[in-house]
Short mmCIF file of C-alpha atoms in Angstrom, two decimals:
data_model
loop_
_atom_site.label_atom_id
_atom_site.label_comp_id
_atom_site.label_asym_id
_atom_site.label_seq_id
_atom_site.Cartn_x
_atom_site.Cartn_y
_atom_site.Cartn_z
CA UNK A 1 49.00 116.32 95.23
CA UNK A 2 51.14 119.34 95.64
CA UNK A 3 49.39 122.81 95.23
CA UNK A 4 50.41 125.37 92.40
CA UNK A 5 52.21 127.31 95.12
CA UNK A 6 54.17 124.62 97.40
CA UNK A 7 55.10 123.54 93.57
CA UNK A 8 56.16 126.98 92.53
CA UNK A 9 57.93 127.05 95.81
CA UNK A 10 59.94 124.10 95.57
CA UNK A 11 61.07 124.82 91.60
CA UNK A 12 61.98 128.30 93.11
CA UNK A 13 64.78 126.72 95.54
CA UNK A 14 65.51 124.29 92.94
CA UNK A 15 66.40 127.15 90.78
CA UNK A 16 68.52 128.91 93.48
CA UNK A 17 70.38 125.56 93.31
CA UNK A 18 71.09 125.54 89.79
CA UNK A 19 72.43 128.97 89.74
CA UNK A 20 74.56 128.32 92.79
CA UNK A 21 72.93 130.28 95.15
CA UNK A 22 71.82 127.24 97.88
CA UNK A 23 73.85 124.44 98.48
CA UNK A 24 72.15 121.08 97.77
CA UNK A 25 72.14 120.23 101.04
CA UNK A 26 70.28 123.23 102.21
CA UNK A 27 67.62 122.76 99.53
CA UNK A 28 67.05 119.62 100.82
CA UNK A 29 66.94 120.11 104.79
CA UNK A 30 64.35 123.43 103.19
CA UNK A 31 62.28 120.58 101.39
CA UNK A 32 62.09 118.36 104.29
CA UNK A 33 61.37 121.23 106.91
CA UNK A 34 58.51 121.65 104.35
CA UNK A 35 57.41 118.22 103.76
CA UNK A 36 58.45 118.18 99.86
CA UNK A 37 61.81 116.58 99.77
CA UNK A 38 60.77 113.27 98.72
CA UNK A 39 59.45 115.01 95.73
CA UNK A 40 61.81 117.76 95.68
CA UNK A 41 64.32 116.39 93.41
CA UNK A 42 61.92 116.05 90.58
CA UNK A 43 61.20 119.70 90.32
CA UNK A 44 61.51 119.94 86.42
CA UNK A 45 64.95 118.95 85.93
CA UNK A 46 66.63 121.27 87.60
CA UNK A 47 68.85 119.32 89.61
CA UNK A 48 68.92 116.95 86.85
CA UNK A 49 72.80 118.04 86.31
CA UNK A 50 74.32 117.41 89.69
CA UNK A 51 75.79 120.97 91.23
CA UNK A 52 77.29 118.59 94.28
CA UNK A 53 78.03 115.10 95.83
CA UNK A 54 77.55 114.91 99.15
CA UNK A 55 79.99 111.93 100.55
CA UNK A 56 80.07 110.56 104.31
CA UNK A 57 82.30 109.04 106.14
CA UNK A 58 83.35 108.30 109.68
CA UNK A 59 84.82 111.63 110.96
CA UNK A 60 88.28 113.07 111.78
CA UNK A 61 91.50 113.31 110.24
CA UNK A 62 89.80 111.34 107.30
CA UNK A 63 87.24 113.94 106.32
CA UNK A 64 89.84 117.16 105.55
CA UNK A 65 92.38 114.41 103.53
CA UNK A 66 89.61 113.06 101.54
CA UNK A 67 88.36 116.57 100.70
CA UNK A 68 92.13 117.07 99.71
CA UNK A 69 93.11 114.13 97.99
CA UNK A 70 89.68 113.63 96.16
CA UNK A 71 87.01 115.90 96.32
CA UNK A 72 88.96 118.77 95.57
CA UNK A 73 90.75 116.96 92.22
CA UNK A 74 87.11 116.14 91.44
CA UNK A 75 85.72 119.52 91.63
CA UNK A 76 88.37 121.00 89.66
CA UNK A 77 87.95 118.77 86.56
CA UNK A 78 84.48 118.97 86.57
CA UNK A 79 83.34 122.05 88.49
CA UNK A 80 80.84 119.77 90.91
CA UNK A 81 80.87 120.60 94.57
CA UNK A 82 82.45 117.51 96.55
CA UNK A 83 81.34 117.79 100.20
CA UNK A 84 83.39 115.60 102.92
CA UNK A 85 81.17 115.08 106.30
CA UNK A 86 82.50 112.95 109.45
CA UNK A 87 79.85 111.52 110.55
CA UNK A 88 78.31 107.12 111.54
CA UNK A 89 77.50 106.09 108.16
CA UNK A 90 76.32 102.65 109.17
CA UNK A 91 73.93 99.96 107.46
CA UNK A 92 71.54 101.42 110.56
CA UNK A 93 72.22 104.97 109.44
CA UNK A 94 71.30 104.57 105.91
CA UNK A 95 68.32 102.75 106.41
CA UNK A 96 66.69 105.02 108.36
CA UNK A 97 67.57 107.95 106.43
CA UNK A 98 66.46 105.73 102.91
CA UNK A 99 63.30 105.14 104.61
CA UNK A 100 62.42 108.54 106.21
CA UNK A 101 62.28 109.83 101.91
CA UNK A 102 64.43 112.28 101.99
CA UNK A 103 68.24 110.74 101.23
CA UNK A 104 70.64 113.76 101.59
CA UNK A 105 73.92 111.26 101.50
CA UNK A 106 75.13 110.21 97.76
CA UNK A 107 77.92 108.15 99.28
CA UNK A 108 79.40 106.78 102.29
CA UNK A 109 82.44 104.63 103.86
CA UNK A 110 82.32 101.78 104.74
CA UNK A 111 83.58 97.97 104.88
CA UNK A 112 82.65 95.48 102.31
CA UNK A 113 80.61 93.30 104.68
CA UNK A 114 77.49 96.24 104.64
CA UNK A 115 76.55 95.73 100.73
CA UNK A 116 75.07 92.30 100.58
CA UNK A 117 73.10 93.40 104.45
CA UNK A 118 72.28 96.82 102.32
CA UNK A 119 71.20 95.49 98.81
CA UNK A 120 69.34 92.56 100.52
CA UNK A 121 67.29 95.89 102.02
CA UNK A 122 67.39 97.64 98.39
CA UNK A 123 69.20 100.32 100.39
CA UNK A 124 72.10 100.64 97.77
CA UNK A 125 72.92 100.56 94.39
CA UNK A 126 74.41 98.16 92.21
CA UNK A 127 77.94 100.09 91.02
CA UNK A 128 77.74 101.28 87.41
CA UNK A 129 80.96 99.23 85.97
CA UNK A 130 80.81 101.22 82.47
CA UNK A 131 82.05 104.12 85.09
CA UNK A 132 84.04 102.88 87.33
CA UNK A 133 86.73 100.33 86.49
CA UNK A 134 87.04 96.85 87.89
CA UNK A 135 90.22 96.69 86.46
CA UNK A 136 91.83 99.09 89.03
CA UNK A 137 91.11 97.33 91.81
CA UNK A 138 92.06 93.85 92.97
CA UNK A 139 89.45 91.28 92.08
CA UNK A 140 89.15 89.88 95.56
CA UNK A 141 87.48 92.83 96.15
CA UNK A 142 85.54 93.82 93.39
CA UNK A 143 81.18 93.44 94.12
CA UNK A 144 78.16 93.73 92.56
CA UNK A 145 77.11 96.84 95.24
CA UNK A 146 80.76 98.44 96.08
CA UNK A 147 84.70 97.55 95.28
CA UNK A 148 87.69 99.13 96.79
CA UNK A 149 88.68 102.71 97.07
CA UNK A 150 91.49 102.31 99.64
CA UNK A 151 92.61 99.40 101.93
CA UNK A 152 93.52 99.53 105.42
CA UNK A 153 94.65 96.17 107.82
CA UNK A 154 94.58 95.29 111.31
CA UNK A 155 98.05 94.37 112.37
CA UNK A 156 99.92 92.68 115.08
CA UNK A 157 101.70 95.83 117.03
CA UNK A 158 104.15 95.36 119.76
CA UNK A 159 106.01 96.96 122.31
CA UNK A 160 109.70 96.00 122.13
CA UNK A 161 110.89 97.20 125.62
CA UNK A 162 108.10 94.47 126.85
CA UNK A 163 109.44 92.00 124.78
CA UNK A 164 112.29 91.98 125.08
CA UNK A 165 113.64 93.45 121.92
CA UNK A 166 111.91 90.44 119.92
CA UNK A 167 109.80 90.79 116.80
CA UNK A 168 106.42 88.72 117.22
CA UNK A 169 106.00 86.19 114.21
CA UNK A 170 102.86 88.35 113.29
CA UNK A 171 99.93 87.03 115.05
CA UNK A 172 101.22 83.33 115.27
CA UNK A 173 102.86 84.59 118.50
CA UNK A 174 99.28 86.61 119.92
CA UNK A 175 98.77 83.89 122.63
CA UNK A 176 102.37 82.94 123.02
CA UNK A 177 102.28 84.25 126.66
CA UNK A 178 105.50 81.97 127.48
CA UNK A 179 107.57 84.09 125.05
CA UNK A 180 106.13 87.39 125.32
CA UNK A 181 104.26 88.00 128.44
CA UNK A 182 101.70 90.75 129.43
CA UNK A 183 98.40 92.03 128.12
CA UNK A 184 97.39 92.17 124.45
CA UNK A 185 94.42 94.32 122.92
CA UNK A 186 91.90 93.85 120.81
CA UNK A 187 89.27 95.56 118.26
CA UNK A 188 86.02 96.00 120.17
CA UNK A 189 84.07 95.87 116.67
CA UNK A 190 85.38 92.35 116.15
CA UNK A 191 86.83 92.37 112.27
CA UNK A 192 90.83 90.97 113.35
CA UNK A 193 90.42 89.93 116.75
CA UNK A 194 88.88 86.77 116.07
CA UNK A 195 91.39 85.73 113.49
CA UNK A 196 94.39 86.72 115.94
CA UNK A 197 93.07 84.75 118.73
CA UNK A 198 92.57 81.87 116.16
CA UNK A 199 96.08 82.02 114.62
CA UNK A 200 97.50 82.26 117.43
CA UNK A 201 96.07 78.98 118.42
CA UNK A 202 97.69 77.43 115.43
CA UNK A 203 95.40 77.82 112.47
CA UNK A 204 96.82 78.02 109.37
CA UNK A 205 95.50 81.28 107.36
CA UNK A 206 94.43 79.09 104.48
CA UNK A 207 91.92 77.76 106.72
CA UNK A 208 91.07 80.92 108.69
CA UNK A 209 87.64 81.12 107.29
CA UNK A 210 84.89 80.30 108.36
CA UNK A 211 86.07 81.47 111.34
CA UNK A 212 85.67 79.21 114.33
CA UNK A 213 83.56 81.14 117.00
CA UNK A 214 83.51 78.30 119.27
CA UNK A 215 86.73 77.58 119.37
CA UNK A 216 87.91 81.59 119.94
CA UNK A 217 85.65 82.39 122.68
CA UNK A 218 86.81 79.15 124.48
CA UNK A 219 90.06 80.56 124.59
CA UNK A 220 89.07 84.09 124.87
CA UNK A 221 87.31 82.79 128.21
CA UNK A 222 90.11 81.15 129.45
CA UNK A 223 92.51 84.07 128.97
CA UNK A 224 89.85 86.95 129.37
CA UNK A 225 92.27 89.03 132.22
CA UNK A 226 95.05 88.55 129.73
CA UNK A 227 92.80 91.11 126.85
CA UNK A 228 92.14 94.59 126.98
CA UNK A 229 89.72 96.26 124.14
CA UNK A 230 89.68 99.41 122.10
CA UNK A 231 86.83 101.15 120.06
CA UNK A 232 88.62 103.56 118.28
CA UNK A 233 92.05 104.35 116.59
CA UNK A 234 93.13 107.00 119.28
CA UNK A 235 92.38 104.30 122.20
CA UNK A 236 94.37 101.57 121.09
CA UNK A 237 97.21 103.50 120.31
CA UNK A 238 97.10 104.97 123.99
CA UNK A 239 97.09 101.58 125.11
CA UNK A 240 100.79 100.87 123.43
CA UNK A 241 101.72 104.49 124.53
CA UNK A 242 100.78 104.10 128.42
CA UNK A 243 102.41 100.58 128.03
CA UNK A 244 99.20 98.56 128.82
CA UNK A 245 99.54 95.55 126.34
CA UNK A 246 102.81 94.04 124.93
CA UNK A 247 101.33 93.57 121.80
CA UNK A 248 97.67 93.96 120.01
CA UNK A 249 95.40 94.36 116.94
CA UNK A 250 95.55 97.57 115.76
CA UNK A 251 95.30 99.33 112.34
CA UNK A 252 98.46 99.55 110.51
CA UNK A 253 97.66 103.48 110.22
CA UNK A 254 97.83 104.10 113.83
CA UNK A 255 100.64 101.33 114.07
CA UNK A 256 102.71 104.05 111.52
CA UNK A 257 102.57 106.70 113.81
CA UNK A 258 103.84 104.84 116.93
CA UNK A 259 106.34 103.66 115.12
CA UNK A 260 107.75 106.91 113.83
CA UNK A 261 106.67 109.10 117.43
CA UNK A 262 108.58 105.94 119.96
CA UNK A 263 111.63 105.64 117.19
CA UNK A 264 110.62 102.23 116.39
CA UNK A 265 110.44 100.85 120.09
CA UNK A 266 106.78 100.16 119.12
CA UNK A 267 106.58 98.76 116.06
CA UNK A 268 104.19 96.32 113.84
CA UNK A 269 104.09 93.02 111.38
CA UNK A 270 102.51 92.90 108.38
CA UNK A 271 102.42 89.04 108.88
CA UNK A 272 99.57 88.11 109.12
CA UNK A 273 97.52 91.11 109.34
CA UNK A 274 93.82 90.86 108.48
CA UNK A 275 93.44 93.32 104.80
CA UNK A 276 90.42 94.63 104.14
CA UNK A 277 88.88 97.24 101.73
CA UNK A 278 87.14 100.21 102.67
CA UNK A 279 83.79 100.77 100.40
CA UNK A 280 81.58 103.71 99.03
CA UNK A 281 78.15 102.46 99.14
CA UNK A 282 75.85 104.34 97.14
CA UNK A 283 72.42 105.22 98.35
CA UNK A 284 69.13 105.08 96.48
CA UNK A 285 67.64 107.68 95.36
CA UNK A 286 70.80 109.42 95.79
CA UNK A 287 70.54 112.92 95.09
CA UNK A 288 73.61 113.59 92.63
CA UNK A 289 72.36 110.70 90.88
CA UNK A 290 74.73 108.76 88.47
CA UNK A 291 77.29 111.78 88.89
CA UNK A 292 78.49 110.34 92.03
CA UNK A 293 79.92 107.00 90.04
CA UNK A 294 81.87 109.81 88.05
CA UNK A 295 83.50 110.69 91.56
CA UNK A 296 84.09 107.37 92.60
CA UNK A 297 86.02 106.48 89.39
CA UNK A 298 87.92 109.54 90.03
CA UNK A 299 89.02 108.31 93.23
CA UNK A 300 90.93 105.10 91.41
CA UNK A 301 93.33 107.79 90.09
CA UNK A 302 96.48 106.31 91.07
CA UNK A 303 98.26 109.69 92.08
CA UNK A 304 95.03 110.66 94.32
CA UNK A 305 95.11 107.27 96.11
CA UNK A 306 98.71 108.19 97.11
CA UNK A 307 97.72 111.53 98.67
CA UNK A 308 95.41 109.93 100.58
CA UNK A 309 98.15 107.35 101.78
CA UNK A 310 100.84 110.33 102.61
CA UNK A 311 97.60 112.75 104.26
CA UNK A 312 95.80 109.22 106.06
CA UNK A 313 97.75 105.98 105.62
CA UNK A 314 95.54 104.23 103.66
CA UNK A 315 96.68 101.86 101.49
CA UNK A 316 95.68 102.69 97.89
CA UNK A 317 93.09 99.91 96.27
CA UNK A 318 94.73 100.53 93.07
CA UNK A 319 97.39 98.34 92.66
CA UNK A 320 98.99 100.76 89.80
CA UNK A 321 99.31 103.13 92.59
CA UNK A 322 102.81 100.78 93.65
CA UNK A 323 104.57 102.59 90.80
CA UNK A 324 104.43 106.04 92.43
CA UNK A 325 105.60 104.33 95.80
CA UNK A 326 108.31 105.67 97.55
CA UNK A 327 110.31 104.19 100.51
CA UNK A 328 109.46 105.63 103.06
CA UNK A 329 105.58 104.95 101.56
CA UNK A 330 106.26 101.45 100.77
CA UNK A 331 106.77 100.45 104.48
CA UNK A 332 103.28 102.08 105.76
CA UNK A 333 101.25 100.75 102.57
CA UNK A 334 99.16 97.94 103.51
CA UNK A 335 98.47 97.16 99.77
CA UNK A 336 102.31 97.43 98.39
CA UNK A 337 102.83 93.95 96.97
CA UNK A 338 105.28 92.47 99.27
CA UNK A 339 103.20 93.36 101.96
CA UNK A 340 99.78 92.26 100.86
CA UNK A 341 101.68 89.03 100.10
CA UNK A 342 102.08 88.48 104.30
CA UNK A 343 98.22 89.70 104.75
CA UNK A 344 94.96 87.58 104.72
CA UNK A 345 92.47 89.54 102.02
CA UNK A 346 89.08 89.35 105.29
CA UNK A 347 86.38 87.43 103.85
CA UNK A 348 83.43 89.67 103.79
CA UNK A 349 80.95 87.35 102.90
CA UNK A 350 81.01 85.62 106.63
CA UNK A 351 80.75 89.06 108.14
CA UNK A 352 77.89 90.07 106.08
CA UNK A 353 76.00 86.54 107.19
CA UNK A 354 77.39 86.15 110.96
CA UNK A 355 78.54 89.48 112.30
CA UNK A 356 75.93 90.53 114.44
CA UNK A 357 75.30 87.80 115.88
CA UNK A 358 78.87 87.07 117.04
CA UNK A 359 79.46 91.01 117.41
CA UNK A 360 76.61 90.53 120.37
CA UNK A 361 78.17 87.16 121.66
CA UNK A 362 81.70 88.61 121.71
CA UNK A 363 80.65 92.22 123.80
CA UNK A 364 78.62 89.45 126.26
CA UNK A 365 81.30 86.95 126.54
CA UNK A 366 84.04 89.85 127.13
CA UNK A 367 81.85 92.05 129.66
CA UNK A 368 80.92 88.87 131.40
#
């Protein structure tokens, strides 16, 4: 039970919020230095109308374009603060801030394979469809707890001057060593490195998934020397640029910018490449409350998804979006028709049930 003063306290601050005068996020990190937060938000309504969304996601270049291309549209048509914060909004992130009581995140990035591990924990919310529209998003990756705001893809990249002046056939060629010799890299985090090592071995994408762990690590140990691995966007494209691998996963984003910086001598295939949709979980007991579903619909806005593809690269998840496509956007755009056509939509389902235990297999077998 809270005393008439630490009550009086909190419905102070909560005031300060509603007139503008404290960020939510300050009231909060005030509550929880004082022990009220999980209570805070109750404080007689006051933060009943939402005075900002507070959205998370994994840091860089990503956080000042999606203030730009969303959170500032946002606040301008409704007047509600958007904050952008770079930060490691994973499953293991959000559970232990849902279960310390005091959830300062409404939203967060992330791939499709954390809602069923997050609901299972009753960590997220079911998405309120009333708000935001299935109907602007592909249905392959539409869910009950998240569906697409943007899409990126891990692609096959290549270096030409190490092969030769030959175009891989996408990842059908990734262990075709004969052909095009030298090193290859792959995604430390494991979502398209599996399914290049298994293509290249001759399965057919229709049959990709489940994905055969056995049968990739057997050839992953016999050509271990051949593989180099990358953790993060900026390391495997310094792997292409210090011309360490003749070809490799790597996100078609960072594949864009080689291309244009090396005048095409290191260039990409969309054949083949793994598509996948990045996701805005949303926390419970999220302290915007059903606002933030107002933001997230706002995101779907065909014209905003193309400024984030000019400002980031990443493919818009609304396929309307292919109207507004120009040229020079149409050959970056993971999601522009003719290109999704040559992709393989990831099935999220077998990450969500087998990834960490083949995550943990794959970092063993590799640093063996």
């Amino acid at each position: 039970m809270l005393s008439r003063h630490a009550a009086d306290t909190i419905e102070l601050a909560a005031e300060r919020v509603k007139r503008g005068e404290m960020s939510r996020r300050s009231f909060m990190w005030a509550m929880a230095a004082l022990g009220f937060a999980p209570i805070a938000l109750n404080a007689k309504g006051a933060l009943a109308k939402a005075s900002e969304i507070v959205v998370v996601n994994f840091g860089g270049d990503a956080v000042a374009a999606w203030g730009t291309a969303w959170g500032e549209p946002f606040t301008a048509d409704t007047g509600i603060k958007v904050t952008i914060i770079g930060g490691e909004p994973t499953p293991g992130s959000i559970k232990a801030m849902v279960e310390s009581g005091s959830v300062t995140w409404d939203c967060t990035d992330g791939d499709a394979y954390y809602l069923p591990i997050l609901a299972k924990e009753k960590l997220i919310q079911p998405y309120d469809y009333k708000v935001v529209s299935k109907d602007k998003v592909r249905p392959e990756f539409v869910f009950e707890y998240g569906c697409a705001t943007y899409l990126y893809s891990t692609v096959n990249g290549y270096n030409l001057e190490k092969t030769g002046g030959k175009v891989p056939n996408g990842f059908k060629d990734f262990l075709n060593f004969k052909d095009f010799p030298g090193k290859r890299s792959l995604y430390k985090w494991l979502i398209g490195s599996l399914e290049a090592v298994l293509i290249g071995a001759g399965v057919e994408p229709d049959k990709l998934y489940p994905l055969d762990t056995d049968k990739a690590f057997a050839i992953l140990r016999e050509h271990k020397d051949e593989f180099l691995l990358w953790g993060g966007g900026a390391a495997s494209q310094q792997l292409f640029r210090d011309g360490e691998v003749t070809m490799g996963c790597i996100w078609s984003t960072r594949a864009s910018v080689l291309d244009r910086e090396s005048e095409g001598k290191l260039g990409w295939t969309w054949d083949n490449g793994i598509i996948a949709p990045g996701i805005m979980p949303v926390l419970v007991n999220n302290p915007a409350g059903p606002e933030v579903f107002n933001f997230i619909a706002s995101t779907q806005d065909p014209k905003r998804q193309i400024k984030l593809l000019e400002l980031l690269g990443n493919g818009p998840a609304n396929p309307a979006a292919g109207a507004l496509l120009t040229d020079a956007l149409k050959k970056i755009d993971c999601g522009y028709e003719p290109n999704y056509r040559r992709q393989i939509p990831v099935n999220s389902d077998w990450y969500a049930e087998n990834y960490d235990r083949v995550q943990n297999e794959f970092l063993d077998l590799m640093g063996s």
